[in-house]
């Protein structure tokens, strides 16, 4: 059994809440943006709120996988910078603890998050991704059940369009109604009314729309309109039902678990595509224990050169690593490169860079080659700014 010392518990306790806060804030922001798009896309569905709740729940594993590495790194950078500003790192080093010993609890937390990521990427996300697509397919193909949401445009495959300015909670009592229907012979029928009531006929599979105080414009194939004014009018409109179900899970490599990616799982997805997805998931998970080796030196260098250069540099490194992984997966999927080489090279480069930065800072913490580079760039930028002549205030 692993026993944590006071130093380890202290470091982990400081890291936990910033990481949880970063995960929650980022996750909520990403989900809110997606929820708004889903509400707009499913505005015609009567059960859009229920569908959106299901879709949002299935999106959580996907966005959690995206936010976990960034939240972990941000938390590490904040904690190390805070410890460094309070000279706690100096006290730890003066008491005989090496930089490797200080980094040990952070690396251990990265290993725990790596195991969580493997479970998340390898087994939870494939099922949640398919469940999301299944629910979205059901919502988009649910058809019209007779209810008209307020200011929503209802369209059917047979050329019918219905909208209303205001409706009641049930969507069956309408005001400011507009109906447009295209007939197969090319004629167009437009009906407007002050108000309308909708009733469902389950036996015939139709909805009876009773219109009050309106007019109807019929445009024939010759383009000549005919206008009819009415005080009461009703029409039977067929209800539309759901279409066929979504395909079985496994049509996309991202819907397969890690075991299914290796064995094939009876799917016809090419081996190269499955291996590219397999190594890509492993690389993203294995990168988590390496993040402390990058965050600790950059956090220590923040006391000398400021936090902004370290954050910017870390962001560039992480984004470049993510894009190179995606490029490698794309090359492997298309068959232009071997999967283990195309995905392994970016991971090996990222791992080597993290180890190089950490090893370079063990003798003189905070004095890394990257820190010296950012200081030189800052000095050059300061000289250039000083060479720019300042504007003199205009005389009155």
Tab-separated table of C-alpha atoms in Angstrom:
chain	number	residue	atom	x	y	z
A	1	UNK	CA	0.000	0.000	0.000
A	2	UNK	CA	1.286	3.440	-0.967
A	3	UNK	CA	1.703	5.781	2.003
A	4	UNK	CA	1.565	9.503	1.314
A	5	UNK	CA	3.763	11.773	3.355
A	6	UNK	CA	2.770	15.199	4.596
A	7	UNK	CA	4.488	16.880	1.643
A	8	UNK	CA	2.624	14.676	-0.826
A	9	UNK	CA	-0.756	15.266	0.794
A	10	UNK	CA	-0.112	19.001	0.921
A	11	UNK	CA	0.822	19.190	-2.767
A	12	UNK	CA	-2.111	17.055	-3.878
A	13	UNK	CA	-4.590	19.015	-1.752
A	14	UNK	CA	-3.403	22.271	-3.329
A	15	UNK	CA	-3.751	20.782	-6.815
A	16	UNK	CA	-7.167	19.173	-6.402
A	17	UNK	CA	-9.439	22.207	-6.169
A	18	UNK	CA	-7.862	24.281	-8.990
A	19	UNK	CA	-8.081	21.222	-11.230
A	20	UNK	CA	-11.721	20.539	-10.326
A	21	UNK	CA	-12.564	24.219	-10.822
A	22	UNK	CA	-10.879	24.331	-14.235
A	23	UNK	CA	-12.663	21.134	-15.312
A	24	UNK	CA	-16.079	22.378	-14.178
A	25	UNK	CA	-15.756	25.839	-15.727
A	26	UNK	CA	-14.442	24.553	-19.053
A	27	UNK	CA	-16.928	21.693	-19.195
A	28	UNK	CA	-19.909	23.940	-18.462
A	29	UNK	CA	-18.778	26.492	-21.061
A	30	UNK	CA	-18.387	23.848	-23.769
A	31	UNK	CA	-21.699	22.167	-22.923
A	32	UNK	CA	-23.647	25.441	-22.846
A	33	UNK	CA	-22.425	26.340	-26.311
A	34	UNK	CA	-23.392	22.910	-27.604
A	35	UNK	CA	-26.792	22.974	-25.855
A	36	UNK	CA	-27.703	26.235	-27.597
A	37	UNK	CA	-26.877	24.713	-30.974
A	38	UNK	CA	-28.881	21.585	-30.170
A	39	UNK	CA	-31.921	23.601	-29.095
A	40	UNK	CA	-31.790	25.493	-32.376
A	41	UNK	CA	-31.345	22.319	-34.436
A	42	UNK	CA	-34.179	20.475	-32.650
A	43	UNK	CA	-36.634	23.377	-32.484
A	44	UNK	CA	-39.187	21.396	-34.515
A	45	UNK	CA	-39.258	18.441	-32.134
A	46	UNK	CA	-41.946	18.325	-29.460
A	47	UNK	CA	-39.634	16.563	-27.025
A	48	UNK	CA	-36.611	18.722	-27.791
A	49	UNK	CA	-35.862	19.419	-24.121
A	50	UNK	CA	-35.813	15.713	-23.305
A	51	UNK	CA	-33.638	15.016	-26.336
A	52	UNK	CA	-31.252	17.836	-25.405
A	53	UNK	CA	-30.847	16.460	-21.876
A	54	UNK	CA	-29.977	13.023	-23.266
A	55	UNK	CA	-27.589	14.475	-25.830
A	56	UNK	CA	-25.872	16.657	-23.213
A	57	UNK	CA	-25.390	13.694	-20.882
A	58	UNK	CA	-23.771	11.708	-23.698
A	59	UNK	CA	-21.471	14.633	-24.529
A	60	UNK	CA	-19.974	14.786	-21.022
A	61	UNK	CA	-17.419	11.953	-21.540
A	62	UNK	CA	-16.252	13.513	-24.812
A	63	UNK	CA	-15.721	16.999	-23.398
A	64	UNK	CA	-14.293	15.622	-20.156
A	65	UNK	CA	-11.603	13.886	-22.181
A	66	UNK	CA	-10.812	17.181	-23.911
A	67	UNK	CA	-10.675	19.301	-20.754
A	68	UNK	CA	-8.823	16.902	-18.450
A	69	UNK	CA	-5.246	17.447	-19.768
A	70	UNK	CA	-5.648	21.229	-19.991
A	71	UNK	CA	-7.255	21.469	-16.540
A	72	UNK	CA	-4.518	19.290	-15.017
A	73	UNK	CA	-1.761	21.426	-16.514
A	74	UNK	CA	-3.416	24.714	-15.496
A	75	UNK	CA	-3.821	23.458	-11.934
A	76	UNK	CA	-0.175	22.341	-11.793
A	77	UNK	CA	1.051	25.673	-13.133
A	78	UNK	CA	-1.069	27.628	-10.637
A	79	UNK	CA	0.049	25.517	-7.667
A	80	UNK	CA	3.753	25.578	-8.568
A	81	UNK	CA	3.665	29.344	-9.180
A	82	UNK	CA	1.910	29.867	-5.837
A	83	UNK	CA	4.436	27.702	-3.981
A	84	UNK	CA	7.274	29.477	-5.726
A	85	UNK	CA	5.948	32.967	-4.967
A	86	UNK	CA	5.683	32.051	-1.286
A	87	UNK	CA	9.239	30.632	-1.300
A	88	UNK	CA	7.834	27.245	-0.265
A	89	UNK	CA	9.731	25.547	-3.101
A	90	UNK	CA	12.947	27.112	-1.781
A	91	UNK	CA	12.154	25.769	1.698
A	92	UNK	CA	11.543	22.282	0.314
A	93	UNK	CA	14.844	22.352	-1.584
A	94	UNK	CA	16.703	23.704	1.450
A	95	UNK	CA	15.326	20.886	3.614
A	96	UNK	CA	16.945	18.292	1.327
A	97	UNK	CA	14.100	17.476	-1.048
A	98	UNK	CA	15.152	17.307	-4.671
A	99	UNK	CA	13.073	18.657	-7.535
A	100	UNK	CA	12.354	15.055	-8.522
A	101	UNK	CA	10.936	14.368	-5.043
A	102	UNK	CA	8.795	17.519	-5.222
A	103	UNK	CA	7.445	16.417	-8.609
A	104	UNK	CA	6.666	12.859	-7.413
A	105	UNK	CA	3.118	13.479	-6.078
A	106	UNK	CA	2.197	15.414	-9.220
A	107	UNK	CA	3.461	12.590	-11.436
A	108	UNK	CA	1.537	10.107	-9.276
A	109	UNK	CA	-1.625	12.150	-9.780
A	110	UNK	CA	-0.885	12.139	-13.515
A	111	UNK	CA	-0.643	8.334	-13.452
A	112	UNK	CA	-4.035	8.117	-11.711
A	113	UNK	CA	-5.528	10.461	-14.315
A	114	UNK	CA	-3.895	8.355	-17.035
A	115	UNK	CA	-5.758	5.262	-15.802
A	116	UNK	CA	-8.978	7.299	-15.687
A	117	UNK	CA	-8.343	8.535	-19.223
A	118	UNK	CA	-7.745	5.024	-20.543
A	119	UNK	CA	-11.107	3.969	-19.115
A	120	UNK	CA	-12.718	7.130	-20.452
A	121	UNK	CA	-11.148	7.085	-23.928
A	122	UNK	CA	-11.129	3.324	-24.247
A	123	UNK	CA	-14.527	2.216	-23.009
A	124	UNK	CA	-16.858	5.079	-22.008
A	125	UNK	CA	-16.471	7.454	-24.951
A	126	UNK	CA	-17.154	4.849	-27.689
A	127	UNK	CA	-20.538	3.990	-26.182
A	128	UNK	CA	-21.441	7.594	-25.355
A	129	UNK	CA	-20.474	8.708	-28.870
A	130	UNK	CA	-22.769	6.118	-30.433
A	131	UNK	CA	-25.526	6.926	-27.926
A	132	UNK	CA	-25.241	10.621	-28.849
A	133	UNK	CA	-25.551	9.866	-32.541
A	134	UNK	CA	-28.462	7.515	-31.898
A	135	UNK	CA	-30.403	10.068	-29.850
A	136	UNK	CA	-29.659	12.828	-32.364
A	137	UNK	CA	-30.854	10.602	-35.202
A	138	UNK	CA	-34.066	9.828	-33.336
A	139	UNK	CA	-34.645	13.507	-32.579
A	140	UNK	CA	-34.065	14.636	-36.148
A	141	UNK	CA	-36.239	11.901	-37.652
A	142	UNK	CA	-38.998	11.970	-35.067
A	143	UNK	CA	-41.298	13.739	-37.503
A	144	UNK	CA	-44.237	16.027	-36.708
A	145	UNK	CA	-46.596	14.840	-33.983
A	146	UNK	CA	-49.149	17.640	-34.313
A	147	UNK	CA	-47.674	20.222	-31.922
A	148	UNK	CA	-46.327	23.545	-33.183
A	149	UNK	CA	-43.735	25.231	-30.939
A	150	UNK	CA	-43.807	29.012	-30.785
A	151	UNK	CA	-41.975	30.720	-33.683
A	152	UNK	CA	-40.664	27.359	-34.872
A	153	UNK	CA	-40.873	26.330	-38.525
A	154	UNK	CA	-42.301	22.827	-38.985
A	155	UNK	CA	-41.492	21.187	-42.307
A	156	UNK	CA	-42.363	17.733	-43.640
A	157	UNK	CA	-41.053	15.651	-46.508
A	158	UNK	CA	-44.215	16.196	-48.571
A	159	UNK	CA	-43.637	19.959	-48.900
A	160	UNK	CA	-45.669	21.216	-45.934
A	161	UNK	CA	-44.512	24.190	-43.839
A	162	UNK	CA	-46.283	25.419	-40.671
A	163	UNK	CA	-45.347	28.216	-38.301
A	164	UNK	CA	-47.126	30.358	-35.712
A	165	UNK	CA	-46.252	33.582	-33.901
A	166	UNK	CA	-47.549	32.422	-30.522
A	167	UNK	CA	-48.739	29.070	-29.150
A	168	UNK	CA	-49.850	27.691	-25.818
A	169	UNK	CA	-47.844	25.233	-23.733
A	170	UNK	CA	-49.269	22.225	-25.608
A	171	UNK	CA	-48.526	23.642	-29.058
A	172	UNK	CA	-52.127	22.999	-30.166
A	173	UNK	CA	-53.651	26.497	-29.821
A	174	UNK	CA	-52.018	28.828	-32.320
A	175	UNK	CA	-52.109	32.532	-33.177
A	176	UNK	CA	-50.687	34.206	-36.256
A	177	UNK	CA	-50.660	31.026	-38.340
A	178	UNK	CA	-48.870	30.579	-41.664
A	179	UNK	CA	-49.178	27.360	-43.709
A	180	UNK	CA	-47.513	26.705	-47.056
A	181	UNK	CA	-48.045	23.527	-49.042
A	182	UNK	CA	-46.580	22.425	-52.361
A	183	UNK	CA	-48.662	19.939	-54.338
A	184	UNK	CA	-47.052	17.327	-56.591
A	185	UNK	CA	-48.666	18.960	-59.651
A	186	UNK	CA	-46.695	22.158	-59.025
A	187	UNK	CA	-49.450	24.207	-57.400
A	188	UNK	CA	-48.683	26.222	-54.273
A	189	UNK	CA	-51.197	26.781	-51.479
A	190	UNK	CA	-50.624	29.474	-48.846
A	191	UNK	CA	-52.978	29.853	-45.897
A	192	UNK	CA	-52.866	32.479	-43.148
A	193	UNK	CA	-55.189	32.841	-40.163
A	194	UNK	CA	-55.524	34.867	-36.983
A	195	UNK	CA	-55.771	31.722	-34.875
A	196	UNK	CA	-56.027	27.964	-35.224
A	197	UNK	CA	-56.667	24.847	-33.159
A	198	UNK	CA	-54.986	21.491	-33.759
A	199	UNK	CA	-56.558	18.159	-32.842
A	200	UNK	CA	-55.000	14.726	-33.341
A	201	UNK	CA	-56.765	11.798	-35.015
A	202	UNK	CA	-54.801	8.704	-33.930
A	203	UNK	CA	-56.939	6.321	-35.994
A	204	UNK	CA	-56.274	8.055	-39.305
A	205	UNK	CA	-52.799	9.331	-38.441
A	206	UNK	CA	-53.742	12.921	-39.254
A	207	UNK	CA	-54.053	16.261	-37.471
A	208	UNK	CA	-57.118	18.430	-38.052
A	209	UNK	CA	-56.219	22.119	-38.173
A	210	UNK	CA	-59.244	24.382	-37.643
A	211	UNK	CA	-58.463	27.902	-38.874
A	212	UNK	CA	-60.347	31.079	-37.939
A	213	UNK	CA	-60.458	34.458	-39.713
A	214	UNK	CA	-57.973	34.039	-42.502
A	215	UNK	CA	-57.375	33.854	-46.188
A	216	UNK	CA	-56.022	31.315	-48.614
A	217	UNK	CA	-53.966	31.983	-51.713
A	218	UNK	CA	-53.763	29.284	-54.354
A	219	UNK	CA	-51.089	29.699	-57.012
A	220	UNK	CA	-51.478	27.402	-59.994
A	221	UNK	CA	-48.840	26.173	-62.367
A	222	UNK	CA	-49.551	29.142	-64.619
A	223	UNK	CA	-48.560	31.512	-61.793
A	224	UNK	CA	-51.994	33.114	-61.403
A	225	UNK	CA	-53.108	33.540	-57.781
A	226	UNK	CA	-56.618	32.952	-56.463
A	227	UNK	CA	-57.546	34.432	-53.104
A	228	UNK	CA	-60.259	33.070	-50.760
A	229	UNK	CA	-61.286	34.815	-47.548
A	230	UNK	CA	-62.846	32.671	-44.823
A	231	UNK	CA	-64.089	32.967	-41.265
A	232	UNK	CA	-63.750	29.265	-40.568
A	233	UNK	CA	-61.861	26.525	-42.351
A	234	UNK	CA	-60.364	23.156	-41.467
A	235	UNK	CA	-57.833	20.872	-43.118
A	236	UNK	CA	-56.515	17.395	-42.395
A	237	UNK	CA	-52.709	17.191	-42.401
A	238	UNK	CA	-50.926	13.812	-42.177
A	239	UNK	CA	-48.617	13.238	-39.267
A	240	UNK	CA	-45.053	12.123	-40.014
A	241	UNK	CA	-43.472	9.271	-38.089
A	242	UNK	CA	-39.871	8.369	-37.339
A	243	UNK	CA	-37.612	7.005	-40.023
A	244	UNK	CA	-35.466	3.891	-39.799
A	245	UNK	CA	-33.163	3.389	-36.835
A	246	UNK	CA	-29.505	4.324	-36.814
A	247	UNK	CA	-26.997	1.709	-37.935
A	248	UNK	CA	-25.406	-0.642	-35.410
A	249	UNK	CA	-22.497	0.598	-33.299
A	250	UNK	CA	-19.092	0.196	-34.908
A	251	UNK	CA	-19.502	1.962	-38.233
A	252	UNK	CA	-16.845	4.447	-37.086
A	253	UNK	CA	-13.519	3.565	-35.441
A	254	UNK	CA	-14.227	6.121	-32.700
A	255	UNK	CA	-17.221	3.999	-31.631
A	256	UNK	CA	-15.029	0.964	-30.877
A	257	UNK	CA	-13.483	0.175	-27.508
A	258	UNK	CA	-9.757	-0.431	-27.140
A	259	UNK	CA	-10.307	-4.192	-27.179
A	260	UNK	CA	-12.479	-3.962	-30.305
A	261	UNK	CA	-9.873	-1.772	-32.029
A	262	UNK	CA	-7.263	-4.503	-31.576
A	263	UNK	CA	-9.457	-7.523	-32.353
A	264	UNK	CA	-11.667	-5.903	-34.979
A	265	UNK	CA	-14.856	-6.889	-33.159
A	266	UNK	CA	-16.374	-8.324	-36.331
A	267	UNK	CA	-16.343	-4.893	-38.028
A	268	UNK	CA	-15.088	-4.150	-41.511
A	269	UNK	CA	-13.030	-1.078	-40.553
A	270	UNK	CA	-9.496	-1.299	-42.044
A	271	UNK	CA	-6.715	-2.346	-39.694
A	272	UNK	CA	-4.692	0.835	-40.267
A	273	UNK	CA	-7.630	3.028	-39.279
A	274	UNK	CA	-8.251	0.975	-36.135
A	275	UNK	CA	-4.588	1.047	-35.137
A	276	UNK	CA	-4.375	4.811	-35.709
A	277	UNK	CA	-7.301	5.331	-33.348
A	278	UNK	CA	-5.848	2.851	-30.834
A	279	UNK	CA	-2.411	4.485	-30.638
A	280	UNK	CA	-3.947	7.974	-30.650
A	281	UNK	CA	-6.023	7.223	-27.547
A	282	UNK	CA	-3.060	5.659	-25.756
A	283	UNK	CA	-0.812	8.632	-26.606
A	284	UNK	CA	-3.315	11.132	-25.169
A	285	UNK	CA	-3.644	9.114	-21.976
A	286	UNK	CA	0.106	8.471	-21.551
A	287	UNK	CA	0.824	12.192	-21.957
A	288	UNK	CA	-0.821	13.011	-18.615
A	289	UNK	CA	2.049	11.800	-16.342
A	290	UNK	CA	4.435	13.882	-18.463
A	291	UNK	CA	2.614	17.168	-17.851
A	292	UNK	CA	4.155	17.723	-14.369
A	293	UNK	CA	7.627	17.490	-15.938
A	294	UNK	CA	6.647	20.447	-18.129
A	295	UNK	CA	4.513	22.444	-15.682
A	296	UNK	CA	6.969	22.339	-12.754
A	297	UNK	CA	9.963	23.969	-14.536
A	298	UNK	CA	7.765	26.530	-16.288
A	299	UNK	CA	6.010	27.374	-13.033
A	300	UNK	CA	9.368	27.879	-11.308
A	301	UNK	CA	10.573	30.079	-14.162
A	302	UNK	CA	7.484	32.287	-13.792
A	303	UNK	CA	8.998	33.975	-10.711
A	304	UNK	CA	11.875	35.247	-12.807
A	305	UNK	CA	10.341	35.878	-16.202
A	306	UNK	CA	6.605	36.273	-15.403
A	307	UNK	CA	3.745	33.850	-15.829
A	308	UNK	CA	2.573	34.966	-19.267
A	309	UNK	CA	5.553	33.581	-21.263
A	310	UNK	CA	5.283	30.205	-19.518
A	311	UNK	CA	1.540	29.914	-20.126
A	312	UNK	CA	1.900	30.935	-23.773
A	313	UNK	CA	4.776	28.534	-24.338
A	314	UNK	CA	2.923	25.672	-22.676
A	315	UNK	CA	-0.164	26.393	-24.760
A	316	UNK	CA	1.884	26.318	-27.963
A	317	UNK	CA	3.510	23.012	-26.968
A	318	UNK	CA	0.215	21.322	-26.039
A	319	UNK	CA	-1.623	22.569	-29.141
A	320	UNK	CA	1.265	21.507	-31.383
A	321	UNK	CA	1.279	18.060	-29.755
A	322	UNK	CA	-2.473	17.667	-30.252
A	323	UNK	CA	-2.334	18.780	-33.897
A	324	UNK	CA	0.621	16.533	-34.671
A	325	UNK	CA	-1.252	13.577	-33.175
A	326	UNK	CA	-4.263	14.345	-35.368
A	327	UNK	CA	-1.984	14.675	-38.397
A	328	UNK	CA	-0.344	11.347	-37.614
A	329	UNK	CA	-3.728	9.669	-37.214
A	330	UNK	CA	-4.850	11.106	-40.529
A	331	UNK	CA	-1.735	9.848	-42.314
A	332	UNK	CA	-2.122	6.400	-40.750
A	333	UNK	CA	-5.833	6.211	-41.578
A	334	UNK	CA	-5.183	7.047	-45.223
A	335	UNK	CA	-2.430	4.409	-45.391
A	336	UNK	CA	0.369	6.904	-46.067
A	337	UNK	CA	2.289	5.974	-42.915
A	338	UNK	CA	2.448	3.189	-40.401
A	339	UNK	CA	0.184	3.870	-37.422
A	340	UNK	CA	2.744	3.295	-34.665
A	341	UNK	CA	5.284	5.531	-36.431
A	342	UNK	CA	2.855	8.330	-37.367
A	343	UNK	CA	1.423	8.544	-33.842
A	344	UNK	CA	4.518	7.448	-31.925
A	345	UNK	CA	6.827	10.149	-33.299
A	346	UNK	CA	4.765	13.112	-31.988
A	347	UNK	CA	4.404	11.388	-28.617
A	348	UNK	CA	8.133	10.601	-28.442
A	349	UNK	CA	8.939	14.219	-29.323
A	350	UNK	CA	6.581	15.547	-26.644
A	351	UNK	CA	7.929	13.126	-24.031
A	352	UNK	CA	11.537	13.973	-24.913
A	353	UNK	CA	10.831	17.712	-24.675
A	354	UNK	CA	9.197	17.349	-21.234
A	355	UNK	CA	12.062	15.220	-19.890
A	356	UNK	CA	14.679	17.569	-21.373
A	357	UNK	CA	13.106	20.646	-19.764
A	358	UNK	CA	12.737	18.899	-16.400
A	359	UNK	CA	16.251	17.443	-16.329
A	360	UNK	CA	17.673	20.820	-17.321
A	361	UNK	CA	16.016	22.476	-14.327
A	362	UNK	CA	17.067	19.990	-11.628
A	363	UNK	CA	20.421	21.623	-10.918
A	364	UNK	CA	19.124	25.180	-10.985
A	365	UNK	CA	15.303	25.143	-10.570
A	366	UNK	CA	13.642	27.756	-12.688
A	367	UNK	CA	16.693	28.152	-14.929
A	368	UNK	CA	15.742	26.026	-17.932
A	369	UNK	CA	16.774	26.449	-21.556
A	370	UNK	CA	13.199	27.434	-22.341
A	371	UNK	CA	13.207	30.014	-19.542
A	372	UNK	CA	16.441	31.509	-20.850
A	373	UNK	CA	14.948	31.624	-24.331
A	374	UNK	CA	11.846	33.475	-23.152
A	375	UNK	CA	14.021	35.928	-21.193
A	376	UNK	CA	16.115	36.660	-24.275
A	377	UNK	CA	13.021	37.135	-26.381
A	378	UNK	CA	11.627	39.478	-23.751
A	379	UNK	CA	14.882	41.458	-23.722
A	380	UNK	CA	14.887	41.731	-27.514
A	381	UNK	CA	11.263	42.843	-27.485
A	382	UNK	CA	12.075	45.502	-24.857
A	383	UNK	CA	14.934	46.854	-26.961
A	384	UNK	CA	12.733	47.057	-30.042
A	385	UNK	CA	10.058	48.900	-28.090
A	386	UNK	CA	12.614	51.379	-26.771
A	387	UNK	CA	13.800	52.108	-30.317
A	388	UNK	CA	10.301	53.172	-31.342
A	389	UNK	CA	10.075	56.944	-30.871
A	390	UNK	CA	7.393	58.013	-28.439
A	391	UNK	CA	4.719	60.401	-29.668
A	392	UNK	CA	4.959	63.870	-28.253
A	393	UNK	CA	1.740	65.491	-27.057
A	394	UNK	CA	0.382	68.053	-29.437
A	395	UNK	CA	0.726	71.653	-28.338
A	396	UNK	CA	-2.442	73.509	-27.543
